[in-house]
Coordinates of C-alpha atoms in Angstrom, one line a residue:
X6 CA 34.2 -21.7 21.2
X7 CA 33.5 -24.9 18.7
X8 CA 36.0 -25.0 15.0
X9 CA 34.1 -23.6 11.9
X10 CA 32.1 -26.6 10.7
X11 CA 30.7 -26.1 7.7
X12 CA 28.1 -23.4 6.7
X13 CA 24.3 -24.2 8.7
X14 CA 22.5 -21.4 7.2
X15 CA 21.0 -20.6 4.3
X16 CA 20.3 -16.9 4.6
X17 CA 21.2 -14.0 6.8
X18 CA 20.5 -10.8 7.0
X19 CA 21.5 -7.7 8.7
X20 CA 19.6 -4.3 9.3
X21 CA 22.7 -1.4 10.1
X22 CA 21.3 1.3 11.5
X23 CA 24.1 3.9 12.2
X24 CA 22.9 6.6 14.9
X25 CA 20.5 3.9 16.6
X26 CA 23.7 2.1 17.4
X27 CA 21.7 -0.4 16.4
X28 CA 21.2 -3.8 14.0
X29 CA 18.7 -6.3 14.0
X30 CA 19.6 -9.5 12.3
X31 CA 17.5 -11.7 10.6
X32 CA 19.1 -15.5 9.4
X33 CA 17.6 -18.4 8.3
X34 CA 19.0 -21.4 8.6
X35 CA 19.1 -24.4 6.0
X36 CA 16.3 -26.5 8.7
X37 CA 14.8 -27.1 11.5
X38 CA 17.0 -27.4 15.0
X39 CA 15.6 -27.3 19.1
X40 CA 19.4 -26.6 20.0
X41 CA 20.8 -23.5 19.1
X42 CA 23.6 -21.1 20.5
X43 CA 24.5 -17.2 19.5
X44 CA 27.7 -15.9 20.0
X45 CA 28.3 -12.3 19.3
X46 CA 32.4 -11.4 19.1
X47 CA 33.2 -8.4 18.0
X48 CA 34.4 -8.6 14.2
X49 CA 32.2 -11.8 14.1
X50 CA 28.3 -13.8 14.9
X51 CA 28.4 -17.6 15.8
X52 CA 26.0 -19.7 14.8
X53 CA 26.0 -23.3 16.6
X54 CA 23.4 -26.3 16.1
X55 CA 23.9 -29.1 16.9
X56 CA 26.5 -29.1 17.4
X57 CA 28.4 -27.1 14.3
X58 CA 29.0 -23.5 14.8
X59 CA 29.3 -21.4 11.3
X60 CA 30.7 -17.7 11.2
X61 CA 29.5 -14.7 10.0
X62 CA 32.4 -12.0 9.4
X63 CA 31.1 -8.4 10.3
X64 CA 34.7 -6.6 9.8
X65 CA 34.9 -3.2 10.8
X66 CA 31.0 -3.2 12.4
X67 CA 32.5 -3.5 16.5
X68 CA 29.6 -5.8 17.6
X69 CA 28.9 -4.5 22.0
X70 CA 29.4 -8.6 23.0
X71 CA 27.1 -9.0 25.4
X72 CA 24.4 -6.7 23.8
X73 CA 22.1 -10.0 22.0
X74 CA 19.0 -9.4 23.7
X75 CA 14.7 -9.8 21.5
X76 CA 16.1 -13.6 20.7
X77 CA 14.0 -15.2 18.8
X78 CA 14.1 -19.2 17.3
X79 CA 10.9 -20.0 14.8
X80 CA 11.4 -23.3 13.5
X81 CA 13.8 -22.6 10.8
X82 CA 14.5 -18.8 11.1
X83 CA 16.0 -16.6 14.9
X84 CA 15.7 -13.0 14.8
X85 CA 17.6 -10.9 17.1
X86 CA 18.7 -7.5 17.7
X87 CA 22.5 -6.8 19.3
X88 CA 24.1 -3.3 19.9
X89 CA 27.5 -1.8 18.5
X90 CA 30.1 1.1 19.7
X91 CA 30.3 4.6 18.7
X92 CA 33.0 3.5 16.1
X93 CA 30.3 2.9 13.7
X94 CA 29.2 7.0 14.0
X95 CA 33.2 8.4 13.1
X96 CA 32.7 8.8 10.0
X97 CA 28.2 10.3 11.1
X98 CA 29.9 13.5 13.2
X99 CA 30.0 13.7 16.8
X100 CA 26.9 13.8 18.8
X101 CA 27.0 18.2 18.5
X102 CA 27.7 18.1 15.7
X103 CA 25.9 15.1 13.4
X104 CA 26.4 15.7 9.8
X105 CA 23.1 14.8 8.0
X106 CA 22.9 13.0 5.1
X107 CA 20.7 14.0 2.8
X108 CA 19.3 11.0 1.3
X109 CA 16.3 13.5 -1.9
X110 CA 20.1 15.1 -3.1
X111 CA 22.4 11.4 -2.4
X112 CA 20.0 9.2 -4.6
X113 CA 22.1 9.5 -8.1
X114 CA 20.5 12.2 -10.7
X115 CA 19.0 10.2 -13.4
X116 CA 20.0 10.9 -16.7
X117 CA 16.8 11.5 -19.4
X118 CA 18.7 11.1 -23.1
X119 CA 17.7 9.9 -25.3
X120 CA 18.1 5.9 -26.2
X121 CA 17.1 7.2 -30.3
X122 CA 18.9 9.2 -33.6
X123 CA 17.1 10.7 -36.1
X124 CA 17.6 9.9 -39.3
X125 CA 18.3 6.0 -38.5
X126 CA 16.2 4.0 -39.5
X127 CA 13.9 1.7 -36.5
X128 CA 12.9 -1.6 -37.0
X129 CA 10.8 -2.4 -33.7
X130 CA 11.0 -6.2 -33.1
X131 CA 8.6 -8.0 -30.7
X132 CA 10.3 -9.2 -27.8
X133 CA 9.8 -12.3 -26.6
X134 CA 9.0 -13.7 -30.4
X135 CA 11.5 -11.1 -32.9
X136 CA 9.3 -10.4 -35.4
X137 CA 9.0 -7.2 -37.0
X138 CA 6.1 -5.3 -36.3
X139 CA 6.4 -3.1 -39.0
X140 CA 8.2 -1.3 -42.2
X141 CA 11.8 0.2 -41.4
X142 CA 11.1 4.0 -40.3
X143 CA 13.2 7.0 -40.0
X144 CA 12.2 10.0 -36.9
X145 CA 12.4 13.2 -37.8
X146 CA 10.6 14.2 -34.0
X147 CA 12.6 12.2 -31.1
X148 CA 11.3 14.4 -28.0
X149 CA 11.7 13.1 -24.0
X150 CA 7.9 13.4 -21.8
X151 CA 6.5 14.7 -19.0
X152 CA 7.3 12.0 -16.6
X153 CA 3.7 10.5 -15.2
X154 CA 3.3 13.2 -12.2
X155 CA 3.8 16.0 -14.4
X156 CA 1.3 18.6 -15.7
X157 CA 2.0 18.6 -19.6
X158 CA 1.5 22.3 -19.4
X159 CA 4.9 22.6 -18.8
X160 CA 6.2 20.6 -21.1
X161 CA 7.4 24.0 -22.8
X162 CA 9.8 26.4 -21.4
X163 CA 6.9 29.3 -21.5
X164 CA 3.3 29.9 -22.2
X165 CA 2.0 29.4 -25.4
X166 CA -1.9 31.5 -24.0
X167 CA -4.9 29.9 -23.2
X168 CA -5.6 28.8 -26.6
X169 CA -2.6 26.0 -27.9
X170 CA -3.7 22.7 -27.9
X171 CA -1.3 20.7 -26.0
X172 CA -0.7 17.3 -27.6
X173 CA 1.6 14.3 -26.5
X174 CA 0.2 12.6 -29.4
X175 CA 3.4 12.1 -32.2
X176 CA 3.1 12.6 -35.5
X177 CA 4.0 9.9 -38.1
X178 CA 8.1 11.0 -38.3
X179 CA 7.6 12.3 -34.9
X180 CA 8.5 10.0 -31.1
X181 CA 8.5 11.1 -27.4
X182 CA 10.1 9.3 -25.3
X183 CA 10.8 8.0 -21.3
X184 CA 13.8 6.1 -19.9
X185 CA 11.5 3.3 -20.5
X186 CA 8.3 4.1 -22.8
X187 CA 8.0 5.7 -25.9
X188 CA 5.1 6.8 -28.0
X189 CA 4.5 6.6 -31.5
X190 CA 1.8 7.1 -34.0
X191 CA -0.5 3.6 -34.8
X192 CA 0.3 3.5 -38.0
X193 CA 3.6 3.5 -37.7
X194 CA 3.3 -0.1 -36.1
X195 CA 0.9 -2.7 -38.0
X196 CA 1.9 -5.4 -36.9
X197 CA 0.1 -5.7 -34.0
X198 CA -3.3 -6.7 -32.3
X199 CA -5.6 -4.4 -29.9
X200 CA -8.7 -3.0 -28.1
X201 CA -9.1 0.9 -27.2
X202 CA -6.6 -0.2 -24.0
X203 CA -4.5 -2.7 -24.8
X204 CA -2.0 -4.2 -27.4
X205 CA -0.6 -7.0 -28.7
X206 CA 1.9 -8.8 -30.6
X207 CA 0.4 -10.0 -33.5
X208 CA 2.4 -13.0 -34.2
X209 CA 3.0 -14.5 -30.6
X210 CA 0.1 -12.1 -28.9
X211 CA 2.5 -10.7 -26.3
X212 CA 1.6 -8.0 -24.0
X213 CA 3.8 -4.8 -25.9
X214 CA 2.1 -1.6 -24.5
X215 CA -1.2 0.9 -24.0
X216 CA -3.3 2.8 -25.6
X217 CA -2.6 6.4 -25.1
X218 CA -5.1 8.0 -27.4
X219 CA -7.0 6.9 -30.0
X220 CA -3.7 7.5 -32.5
X221 CA -1.2 6.5 -30.4
X222 CA 0.5 3.9 -27.9
X223 CA 2.6 4.0 -25.6
X224 CA 5.3 0.7 -25.9
X225 CA 8.1 -0.2 -23.7
X226 CA 11.4 -0.2 -24.4
X227 CA 11.6 -4.1 -22.4
X228 CA 8.1 -5.1 -24.2
X229 CA 9.7 -4.2 -27.9
X230 CA 13.3 -3.4 -29.3
X231 CA 14.6 -0.6 -31.4
X232 CA 16.5 -2.7 -34.1
X233 CA 19.1 0.1 -36.7
X234 CA 21.7 -1.3 -38.5
X235 CA 24.0 -1.5 -35.4
X236 CA 23.0 -2.1 -32.3
X237 CA 19.4 -3.5 -30.7
X238 CA 18.2 -1.1 -28.0
X239 CA 15.4 -1.9 -25.2
X240 CA 16.1 -2.3 -21.4
X241 CA 14.8 -4.4 -18.4
X242 CA 11.6 -4.3 -16.9
X243 CA 13.0 -4.2 -13.2
X244 CA 15.5 -1.7 -14.4
X245 CA 12.9 0.4 -15.3
X246 CA 10.7 0.2 -12.5
X247 CA 13.9 1.0 -10.2
X248 CA 14.4 3.8 -11.9
X249 CA 10.8 5.1 -12.1
X250 CA 10.2 4.5 -8.1
X251 CA 14.2 6.6 -8.0
X252 CA 12.6 9.2 -10.0
X253 CA 9.8 10.0 -7.7
X254 CA 12.2 9.9 -4.6
X255 CA 14.3 12.1 -6.6
X256 CA 11.7 15.1 -6.1
X257 CA 10.3 13.5 -2.5
X258 CA 10.9 15.3 0.7
X259 CA 9.7 12.4 2.7
X260 CA 11.2 9.9 4.0
X261 CA 7.7 7.3 4.1
X262 CA 5.9 7.3 0.7
X263 CA 3.1 5.5 -1.4
X264 CA 3.4 4.7 -4.1
X265 CA 0.9 2.2 -6.9
X266 CA 2.5 0.8 -9.6
X267 CA -0.4 0.4 -11.9
X268 CA -0.5 -2.2 -15.6
X269 CA -3.3 -2.0 -17.9
X270 CA -3.5 -5.4 -18.6
X271 CA -6.3 -6.0 -20.9
X272 CA -9.2 -4.2 -22.1
X273 CA -11.5 -4.8 -18.0
X274 CA -8.4 -5.1 -15.8
X275 CA -6.1 -3.1 -14.0
X276 CA -3.2 -4.6 -11.6
X277 CA -1.4 -3.1 -9.6
X278 CA 1.8 -3.3 -6.8
X279 CA 0.7 -1.3 -4.0
X280 CA 4.4 -0.1 -1.6
X281 CA 4.7 1.6 0.4
X282 CA 8.4 2.3 1.0
X283 CA 9.4 3.0 5.1
X284 CA 12.4 3.6 3.9
X285 CA 13.9 4.9 1.7
X286 CA 17.5 4.5 2.4
X287 CA 18.8 1.4 4.8
X288 CA 21.7 0.1 5.1
X289 CA 21.1 -3.5 5.4
X290 CA 24.1 -7.0 4.8
X291 CA 23.0 -9.6 3.0
X292 CA 24.5 -13.4 2.6
X293 CA 22.7 -15.9 0.2
X294 CA 25.1 -17.3 -1.1
X295 CA 28.2 -17.2 1.3
X296 CA 28.9 -13.8 1.4
X297 CA 28.1 -11.3 3.3
X298 CA 28.2 -8.5 1.5
X299 CA 26.8 -4.5 2.0
X300 CA 23.5 -3.4 0.0
X301 CA 22.1 -0.2 0.6
X302 CA 18.3 -0.5 -0.1
X303 CA 14.5 0.6 0.4
X304 CA 12.8 -1.5 3.1
X305 CA 8.9 -1.4 2.3
X306 CA 5.7 -2.8 2.3
X307 CA 4.0 -3.9 -0.6
X308 CA 0.8 -5.9 -1.9
X309 CA -0.8 -7.1 -5.1
X310 CA -3.8 -5.9 -6.0
X311 CA -6.2 -5.0 -8.9
X312 CA -8.5 -2.2 -9.7
X313 CA -12.4 -4.0 -8.7
X314 CA -10.9 -4.0 -5.4
X315 CA -11.7 -2.3 -2.4
X316 CA -8.5 -1.7 -2.1
X317 CA -7.3 -0.2 -4.7
X318 CA -10.1 2.8 -5.3
X319 CA -8.8 4.3 -1.6
X320 CA -5.3 3.9 -3.3
X321 CA -6.0 5.5 -6.3
X322 CA -8.3 8.5 -4.3
X323 CA -5.5 8.8 -2.4
X324 CA -3.7 12.8 -3.3
X325 CA -0.5 11.3 -0.7
X326 CA 0.1 8.6 -3.2
X327 CA 2.0 8.7 -6.2
X328 CA 0.6 6.3 -9.3
X329 CA 3.2 5.3 -12.0
X330 CA 2.1 3.1 -15.1
X331 CA 4.8 0.3 -15.9
X332 CA 4.7 -2.6 -18.3
X333 CA 3.1 -6.0 -17.5
X334 CA 6.9 -7.6 -17.1
X335 CA 8.1 -4.4 -14.7
X336 CA 4.7 -5.8 -13.1
X337 CA 5.7 -9.5 -12.7
X338 CA 9.2 -9.1 -11.9
X339 CA 8.9 -6.0 -9.3
X340 CA 6.7 -8.6 -7.6
X341 CA 9.1 -11.8 -8.3
X342 CA 11.6 -8.8 -6.4
X343 CA 9.3 -8.6 -3.4
X344 CA 7.9 -12.3 -2.8
X345 CA 12.0 -13.0 -3.0
X346 CA 12.9 -11.1 -0.5
X347 CA 10.2 -10.9 1.6
X348 CA 10.9 -15.0 2.2
X349 CA 14.2 -13.8 4.2
X350 CA 11.6 -13.1 7.1
X351 CA 10.3 -15.4 9.2
X352 CA 6.3 -15.4 9.4
X353 CA 6.1 -12.6 12.8
X354 CA 8.3 -10.1 11.1
X355 CA 6.6 -10.6 6.8
X356 CA 3.9 -9.3 7.3
X357 CA 2.1 -6.1 8.4
X358 CA -1.6 -4.6 8.4
X359 CA -2.0 -7.6 5.8
X360 CA 0.7 -6.0 3.8
X361 CA 4.4 -8.0 3.5
X362 CA 7.7 -6.3 4.2
X363 CA 10.4 -6.5 1.2
X364 CA 13.4 -4.6 0.4
X365 CA 14.4 -2.9 -3.1
X366 CA 18.1 -3.5 -4.2
X367 CA 17.2 -0.6 -6.0
X368 CA 20.8 1.4 -5.8
X369 CA 23.7 -1.3 -5.4
X370 CA 22.9 -3.8 -8.2
X371 CA 22.3 -7.7 -6.8
X372 CA 23.8 -10.2 -8.0
X373 CA 21.6 -13.9 -8.2

């Protein structure tokens, strides 16, 4: 065995599937080489490239040393599979009494507590230029909105009769909210510009939100911030995407789910990220900065699509697809996230049916 000299790889992904006692490995080398040797030990993987050996520690994985299979070396990518011993299954139960994890129930419960409070003066600022969009206002009614996939009739706890007109349009002293956006009366936000589809900041023309109804705007906590005397209230766009997806997963009994994340980006254009979740919760070991860490991720296929494309229409008309409206920063940041981890796969593993393969690190925070 060669002595460890220096790190000769850029990133490592190990997909761990305990019940199959199998691990898929995707390793990106710092550069190409024709001389590569892979050696498995019980607790680590050894990569020897051009006389330089690097060790990838896999503590507790209990690797079967002679189980390496499906080895492929393409350019600066290495992919292979190996087996693990039965000890990985101890926490999951025996063959006759296997404990089946409830992946739906295990997804964290999502609170929908209001970020805003009654009777407090709020100034609404553009998150891009920090200019004020309104005259300070106190909201007297702050109510949660139903989710995008809910029936507005369920907003009330009992039937109000067939003649009632259910409205999600707030009055001047009202504001209705979800975890990442609000409905606000248009009269309360004079310093905006827009049309009948989208609104932008009057000062910097930054995208702020959409027109829900003629008198109602949908503004996002990741495009504006609400300021009181003590704090600035806003959210992080990628976290909002993850929250929205987990909200769908929490109510789904299927392991494979199709999502359509859409955004009205202009008066004529709707952009979308089509996401096909293949595995809701997959355990991986990832090393992109020198330390191999454990994460729970969703493994997905994804594709960017516009409203004038045939695929967009197909998914839009599919009753099995969950559609979620998101903001422009959310669509940009989730695409950046998905493309980043797609690059960890060699070309032949990075595509499937014209979709790209990636992970959503939405259960554990991923440190850049």
